[in-house]
Amino acid sequence: MWEALDSWLTPADNFFFVNHYGQPNGLDEAMWRVDIGGLVARPQSLTLAYLKTRPRHEVNFTLECSGNTGLDFFIGGIGNARWAGARLAPLLEEAGVLEQGSEVIFWGADQGKVTIRDNSGVVSGGQTGAVEPDAGGALDLTITEQFARSMSLDEALNRDNLLCYEMNGKPLPPAHGFPVRLIAPGWYGVANVKWLTRIEVVDHRYAGRFMARDYVTIREEQRGGETVWTFTTVSHDRLKSAPAKVTRRGDGYTIRGAAWGAPIAAVEVQIDNGPWMATRLYVPPPRRKESRGYAWRFWRFDWGAPASGEHKITSRAFDVDGNMQPAPNDPFLASKRTYWESNGHITRRVIIP
Ligand SMILES: Nc1nc2c(c(=O)[nH]1)N[C@H]1C(S)=C(S)[C@@H](COP(=O)(O)O)O[C@H]1N2
Ligand SMILES: [Mo]
């Protein structure tokens, strides 16, 4: 996947997709409605034609699945696109969010059967440690759950959030959420709800599957000699970079890579456990300067003429606030027990002939 990295915008055909319940049928542009409801004074039912009459806003945003690079076989879960659509914030404001509204749920059209809980390990009241006999799944609850994610009202009102209908200048492809998806720049992929049908303002935290059961980062921490487990919902992108490829130019070799997850200030590279060395950030064509904050930056390093044989190349990114992409011994990474949000250093091995 990284070997193919030469275009700053990822063509839709090469863009990864993650569909937890499959792509829904009957994606009909003319019939499509995005409803805004719940705790609002003026519920809305918006057509795609209406959304297109709103001021068009563009954002370049690198979408990464929070599972990307967390498992050895999952490394292609990232792409950069120019997304366009109508801003969400003014639509919410026009719907008139009521005083009690604190959370916004984004519902997709896709749904699937899920079994919510099984009975093994239910502890009976009072007798600590006593586990009830297996009830044979009698307490399993199988439901049809709709894909949905939520964020706080403040987060939903971020001016860059889009009801997006365009990807790289073309209608959003069905696999990427046609007719309308949420684009929430700065959030991991899972928050960017595809096939968006309903925006619901509520006064409580939404605890659906992709908030409270899946896409939950579990960490094991030691506090005062005791083990404490923490649970957090995958939300904002984390600072990350990767060496993408090594190319030969004349007698010299050049290492190229990408960095993303926060506005990037610098990237350093380390070869074979040597010192960290500065790389050069560059802007690939078409050299347009807009909303770089949410899009990946490309970097390169002139390697010169390395010795033949195998080499290890590792990169680390710095953001504009001085944060560094975490090393393996960083407390967040070291305590993490689930594979989500794996933003540690990425090492590539190359063989120089
Ligand atoms: N409705 C809906 N939206 C969804 C998903 C989904 O399964 N259903 N998957 C999410 C996840 S986990 C990711 S990583 C991104 C991937 O976006 P893409 O398929 O356009 O690349 O979509 C998100 N939005
Ligand atoms: Mo994802």
Coordinates of C-alpha atoms and ligand atoms in Angstrom, one line a residue:
M1 CA 0.0 0.0 0.0
W2 CA 2.7 2.5 1.0
E3 CA 4.7 1.7 -2.2
A4 CA 1.8 3.2 -4.1
L5 CA 2.0 6.5 -2.2
D6 CA 2.7 9.1 -4.8
S7 CA -0.4 11.1 -5.1
W8 CA -1.3 13.5 -2.3
L9 CA -5.0 13.0 -3.0
T10 CA -5.9 9.3 -2.9
P11 CA -8.0 8.4 -5.9
A12 CA -11.4 7.1 -4.8
D13 CA -10.7 3.7 -6.6
N14 CA -7.7 3.2 -4.3
F15 CA -9.3 4.4 -1.1
F16 CA -9.9 1.8 1.5
F17 CA -13.3 1.2 2.9
V18 CA -14.7 -0.3 6.0
N19 CA -18.3 -1.4 6.1
H20 CA -19.4 -3.1 9.3
Y21 CA -22.8 -4.1 8.1
G22 CA -22.2 -4.1 4.3
Q23 CA -23.3 -1.5 1.9
P24 CA -27.0 -0.7 2.2
N25 CA -29.3 -1.3 -0.8
G26 CA -31.5 1.3 -2.4
L27 CA -29.1 4.3 -2.2
D28 CA -31.4 6.6 -4.1
E29 CA -30.3 10.2 -4.5
A30 CA -33.7 11.6 -5.3
M31 CA -35.4 9.9 -2.3
W32 CA -32.6 10.5 0.2
R33 CA -33.4 12.6 3.3
V34 CA -31.1 13.6 6.1
D35 CA -33.4 14.3 9.0
I36 CA -32.4 16.6 11.9
G37 CA -34.5 15.7 14.9
G38 CA -34.6 15.1 18.6
L39 CA -34.1 18.1 20.9
V40 CA -34.5 20.7 18.2
A41 CA -37.2 23.5 17.8
R42 CA -37.6 23.0 14.1
P43 CA -37.0 19.4 12.9
Q44 CA -35.7 19.2 9.3
S45 CA -35.8 16.8 6.5
L46 CA -33.1 17.7 4.0
T47 CA -32.9 16.5 0.4
L48 CA -29.6 16.2 -1.4
A49 CA -30.8 18.9 -3.8
Y50 CA -31.3 21.2 -0.9
L51 CA -27.9 20.5 0.6
K52 CA -26.3 21.3 -2.7
T53 CA -27.9 24.8 -2.7
R54 CA -26.1 25.6 0.6
P55 CA -22.7 27.2 0.4
R56 CA -20.2 24.5 -0.7
H57 CA -17.3 24.0 1.7
E58 CA -14.2 21.9 1.0
V59 CA -11.8 20.2 3.4
N60 CA -8.7 18.2 2.7
F61 CA -8.7 15.5 5.3
T62 CA -6.8 12.3 5.8
L63 CA -9.2 9.6 6.9
E64 CA -7.6 6.8 8.9
C65 CA -9.3 3.8 10.4
S66 CA -8.3 3.6 14.1
G67 CA -7.4 0.0 13.5
N68 CA -4.8 0.9 10.8
T69 CA -1.4 -0.6 11.6
G70 CA -2.7 -2.0 14.8
L71 CA -2.7 -5.6 13.4
D72 CA 0.0 -6.9 11.1
F73 CA -2.4 -7.6 8.3
F74 CA -4.2 -4.2 8.4
I75 CA -2.0 -1.5 7.0
G76 CA -4.0 0.1 4.2
G77 CA -6.6 1.8 6.3
I78 CA -5.7 5.4 5.4
G79 CA -6.3 7.8 2.5
N80 CA -6.5 11.5 1.8
A81 CA -9.3 13.2 -0.1
R82 CA -10.8 16.6 -0.8
W83 CA -14.2 16.3 0.7
A84 CA -17.0 18.8 -0.1
G85 CA -20.5 19.5 1.1
A86 CA -22.6 21.7 3.3
R87 CA -21.4 22.8 6.7
L88 CA -23.2 21.0 9.5
A89 CA -23.0 23.7 12.1
P90 CA -25.4 26.3 10.5
L91 CA -27.9 23.5 9.7
L92 CA -27.9 22.5 13.4
E93 CA -28.3 26.2 14.4
E94 CA -31.1 26.7 12.0
A95 CA -32.9 23.7 13.5
G96 CA -32.7 25.4 16.8
V97 CA -31.0 23.0 19.3
L98 CA -33.0 23.1 22.6
E99 CA -31.3 24.1 25.9
Q100 CA -31.2 20.4 27.1
G101 CA -29.4 19.2 23.9
S102 CA -25.9 18.1 24.8
E103 CA -25.0 15.2 22.4
V104 CA -25.6 14.6 18.7
I105 CA -26.1 11.1 17.2
F106 CA -25.3 10.5 13.5
W107 CA -27.2 7.5 12.2
G108 CA -26.3 5.5 9.0
A109 CA -28.7 3.6 6.9
D110 CA -26.8 0.3 7.4
Q111 CA -27.7 -2.1 10.1
G112 CA -27.0 -5.7 11.2
K113 CA -27.9 -8.4 13.7
V114 CA -25.8 -8.2 16.8
T115 CA -25.9 -10.3 20.0
I116 CA -25.5 -7.9 22.9
R117 CA -24.5 -10.0 25.8
D118 CA -23.9 -13.5 26.9
N119 CA -24.5 -14.9 30.3
S120 CA -21.1 -16.4 31.1
G121 CA -19.5 -14.6 34.0
V122 CA -22.6 -13.0 35.6
V123 CA -21.8 -12.8 39.3
S124 CA -24.8 -13.4 41.6
G125 CA -25.6 -10.7 44.1
G126 CA -23.7 -10.7 47.4
Q127 CA -21.6 -13.8 47.0
T128 CA -18.4 -12.4 45.7
G129 CA -16.8 -14.7 43.2
A130 CA -19.8 -16.9 42.8
V131 CA -20.6 -17.3 39.1
E132 CA -24.0 -18.3 38.1
P133 CA -24.3 -21.5 36.1
D134 CA -24.2 -20.9 32.4
A135 CA -27.8 -20.2 31.4
G136 CA -27.1 -21.5 27.9
G137 CA -27.3 -18.0 26.4
A138 CA -30.7 -17.4 27.8
L139 CA -29.7 -13.8 28.5
D140 CA -28.4 -13.2 25.0
L141 CA -30.2 -10.4 23.3
T142 CA -30.1 -10.4 19.6
I143 CA -31.1 -7.1 18.0
T144 CA -30.9 -5.3 14.7
E145 CA -28.5 -2.4 15.4
Q146 CA -28.1 0.6 13.1
F147 CA -24.7 2.0 12.5
A148 CA -24.3 5.2 14.5
R149 CA -21.8 7.4 16.3
S150 CA -22.2 10.4 18.5
M151 CA -20.2 13.4 19.6
S152 CA -20.9 16.3 22.0
L153 CA -22.9 19.2 20.7
D154 CA -19.8 21.4 20.9
E155 CA -17.8 19.0 18.8
A156 CA -20.7 18.7 16.3
L157 CA -20.7 22.5 16.0
N158 CA -17.1 22.5 14.8
R159 CA -17.2 24.7 11.6
D160 CA -15.3 22.1 9.6
N161 CA -17.8 19.3 9.9
L162 CA -19.5 18.6 6.6
L163 CA -22.6 16.9 5.3
C164 CA -20.4 15.6 2.5
Y165 CA -21.7 14.7 -0.9
E166 CA -18.4 15.0 -2.9
M167 CA -15.0 13.2 -2.8
N168 CA -12.1 14.5 -4.9
G169 CA -14.5 16.6 -7.1
K170 CA -16.9 13.8 -7.9
P171 CA -20.1 12.5 -6.3
L172 CA -19.3 10.5 -3.2
P173 CA -19.0 6.8 -4.4
P174 CA -21.5 4.3 -2.9
A175 CA -18.7 2.6 -0.9
H176 CA -17.8 5.9 0.7
G177 CA -21.3 6.9 1.8
F178 CA -23.3 8.1 -1.1
P179 CA -25.5 10.1 -1.1
V180 CA -24.4 11.9 2.1
R181 CA -21.9 11.2 4.8
L182 CA -20.6 13.0 7.8
I183 CA -17.0 14.3 7.4
A184 CA -15.6 15.2 10.8
P185 CA -12.1 16.4 10.1
G186 CA -9.6 15.4 12.9
W187 CA -11.6 12.3 13.9
Y188 CA -10.7 8.7 13.3
G189 CA -12.6 7.0 10.4
V190 CA -15.3 5.5 12.5
A191 CA -16.8 8.9 13.4
N192 CA -17.3 9.7 9.8
V193 CA -20.7 8.1 9.4
K194 CA -21.6 7.0 5.8
W195 CA -25.1 6.8 4.3
L196 CA -26.2 9.4 6.8
T197 CA -30.0 9.4 7.3
R198 CA -30.6 11.1 10.7
I199 CA -29.0 13.6 13.0
E200 CA -30.5 13.4 16.4
V201 CA -29.9 15.8 19.3
V202 CA -30.2 14.1 22.7
D203 CA -29.5 15.0 26.3
H204 CA -27.6 11.8 27.2
R205 CA -24.5 9.9 26.1
Y206 CA -25.2 7.5 23.3
A207 CA -23.8 4.0 24.1
G208 CA -24.3 2.1 20.9
R209 CA -22.0 -0.6 19.6
F210 CA -19.4 1.7 18.0
M211 CA -19.2 4.0 21.0
A212 CA -19.3 1.6 23.9
R213 CA -18.6 -1.9 22.7
D214 CA -16.4 -1.8 19.6
Y215 CA -13.9 0.9 19.0
V216 CA -13.2 1.1 22.7
T217 CA -9.5 1.4 23.7
I218 CA -8.8 -0.6 26.8
R219 CA -5.6 0.2 28.8
E220 CA -4.1 -1.6 31.8
E221 CA -2.5 0.8 34.2
Q222 CA -0.7 0.4 37.5
R223 CA -1.8 2.8 40.2
G224 CA -0.4 2.4 43.6
G225 CA 0.4 -1.3 43.1
E226 CA -3.0 -2.1 41.8
T227 CA -4.1 -2.8 38.2
V228 CA -6.7 -0.4 36.9
W229 CA -8.4 -0.9 33.5
T230 CA -9.5 2.1 31.6
F231 CA -12.0 2.3 28.7
T232 CA -12.2 5.1 26.2
T233 CA -14.2 5.6 23.0
V234 CA -12.0 6.0 19.9
S235 CA -12.4 9.6 18.9
H236 CA -9.8 12.2 17.7
D237 CA -6.9 11.3 15.4
R238 CA -3.5 10.8 16.9
L239 CA -0.2 12.0 15.6
K240 CA 1.4 9.5 13.3
S241 CA 3.9 9.0 10.5
A242 CA 5.3 6.2 8.3
P243 CA 8.2 5.7 5.9
A244 CA 6.5 4.9 2.6
K245 CA 9.2 4.1 0.1
V246 CA 12.7 4.3 -1.0
T247 CA 13.6 5.4 -4.5
R248 CA 16.9 5.7 -6.3
R249 CA 17.9 8.9 -8.0
G250 CA 21.2 8.8 -9.8
D251 CA 23.7 7.5 -7.3
G252 CA 21.6 8.4 -4.3
Y253 CA 18.6 7.0 -2.5
T254 CA 15.6 9.0 -1.2
I255 CA 13.2 8.0 1.5
R256 CA 9.7 9.3 1.3
G257 CA 6.9 9.1 3.7
A258 CA 3.8 10.7 5.2
A259 CA 2.7 12.2 8.5
W260 CA -0.8 13.0 9.7
G261 CA -3.2 13.0 12.6
A262 CA -2.4 16.6 13.7
P263 CA -1.0 19.7 12.0
I264 CA 2.5 18.6 11.3
A265 CA 5.6 20.7 12.1
A266 CA 8.4 18.2 11.4
V267 CA 9.3 14.6 10.8
E268 CA 12.5 12.8 11.7
V269 CA 13.9 9.6 10.5
Q270 CA 16.1 7.0 12.1
I271 CA 18.1 4.4 10.1
D272 CA 19.4 1.3 11.8
N273 CA 19.2 2.6 15.3
G274 CA 21.3 5.6 14.4
P275 CA 20.6 9.2 15.4
W276 CA 17.2 10.9 14.5
M277 CA 17.7 13.1 11.5
A278 CA 15.6 15.9 10.1
T279 CA 13.6 15.3 6.9
R280 CA 12.2 17.8 4.5
L281 CA 8.4 18.4 4.3
Y282 CA 7.3 18.9 0.7
V283 CA 4.2 19.8 -1.1
P284 CA 3.5 17.5 -4.0
P285 CA 1.7 18.8 -7.1
P286 CA -0.8 20.3 -7.5
R287 CA 0.9 22.7 -5.1
R288 CA -2.3 24.2 -3.6
K289 CA -2.1 25.7 -0.1
E290 CA -5.4 25.1 1.7
S291 CA -6.6 23.5 4.9
R292 CA -3.4 21.5 5.3
G293 CA -4.1 21.0 9.0
Y294 CA -6.3 17.9 8.5
A295 CA -4.4 16.4 5.6
W296 CA -1.2 14.4 5.6
R297 CA 2.1 16.0 4.9
F298 CA 4.7 14.2 2.7
W299 CA 8.3 14.2 3.7
R300 CA 11.6 13.1 2.2
F301 CA 15.1 12.4 3.3
D302 CA 18.2 12.3 1.0
W303 CA 19.9 9.1 2.1
G304 CA 22.9 9.4 -0.1
A305 CA 24.6 6.1 -0.9
P306 CA 23.8 3.5 1.8
A307 CA 25.7 0.3 2.2
S308 CA 24.2 -2.6 0.4
G309 CA 22.2 -5.0 2.6
E310 CA 19.1 -4.8 4.8
H311 CA 18.3 -1.5 6.6
K312 CA 15.6 -0.5 9.1
I313 CA 13.9 2.9 8.6
T314 CA 11.8 4.4 11.3
S315 CA 10.0 7.8 11.4
R316 CA 8.5 10.0 14.0
A317 CA 6.4 13.1 13.6
F318 CA 6.1 16.4 15.6
D319 CA 3.0 18.5 15.6
V320 CA 2.8 22.3 15.7
D321 CA 2.2 22.2 19.5
G322 CA 5.5 20.3 20.0
N323 CA 4.0 16.9 20.6
M324 CA 6.0 13.9 19.4
Q325 CA 4.6 10.7 17.9
P326 CA 4.9 8.3 20.9
A327 CA 7.8 5.9 21.2
P328 CA 7.0 2.3 22.2
N329 CA 7.6 3.0 25.9
D330 CA 5.1 5.9 25.9
P331 CA 2.6 5.3 28.7
F332 CA -0.4 5.4 26.4
L333 CA 1.1 2.8 24.0
A334 CA 2.7 0.7 26.7
S335 CA -0.6 0.3 28.6
K336 CA -2.8 -0.2 25.6
R337 CA -4.3 -3.7 25.3
T338 CA -6.5 -3.3 22.3
Y339 CA -5.3 -2.6 18.8
W340 CA -7.2 0.6 18.1
E341 CA -5.2 3.9 18.0
S342 CA -1.9 2.3 17.4
N343 CA 0.1 5.4 16.5
G344 CA 3.6 4.2 17.5
H345 CA 6.6 4.5 15.3
I346 CA 6.5 2.4 12.1
T347 CA 9.6 0.7 10.9
R348 CA 10.2 -0.4 7.3
R349 CA 12.9 -2.8 6.2
V350 CA 14.4 -2.3 2.9
I351 CA 17.2 -4.1 1.0
I352 CA 19.7 -2.0 -0.9
P353 CA 21.3 -4.0 -3.7
Ligands
LIG1 N1 -22.7 4.0 8.1 C1 -21.4 3.6 8.3 N2 -20.4 4.5 8.4 C2 -19.2 4.2 8.6 C3 -18.8 2.8 8.7 C4 -19.8 1.8 8.6 O1 -19.6 0.6 8.7 N3 -21.1 2.3 8.4 N4 -17.5 2.5 9.0 C5 -16.7 3.5 9.6 C6 -15.3 3.2 9.7 S1 -14.9 2.1 11.0 C7 -14.3 3.8 9.0 S2 -12.7 3.5 9.2 C8 -14.7 4.7 7.9 C9 -14.1 4.3 6.6 O2 -14.5 5.2 5.6 P1 -14.4 4.8 4.1 O3 -15.1 3.5 4.0 O4 -15.0 5.9 3.3 O5 -12.9 4.7 3.8 O6 -16.1 4.8 7.7 C10 -16.8 4.9 8.9 N5 -18.2 5.1 8.7
MO2 MO -12.6 2.0 11.1

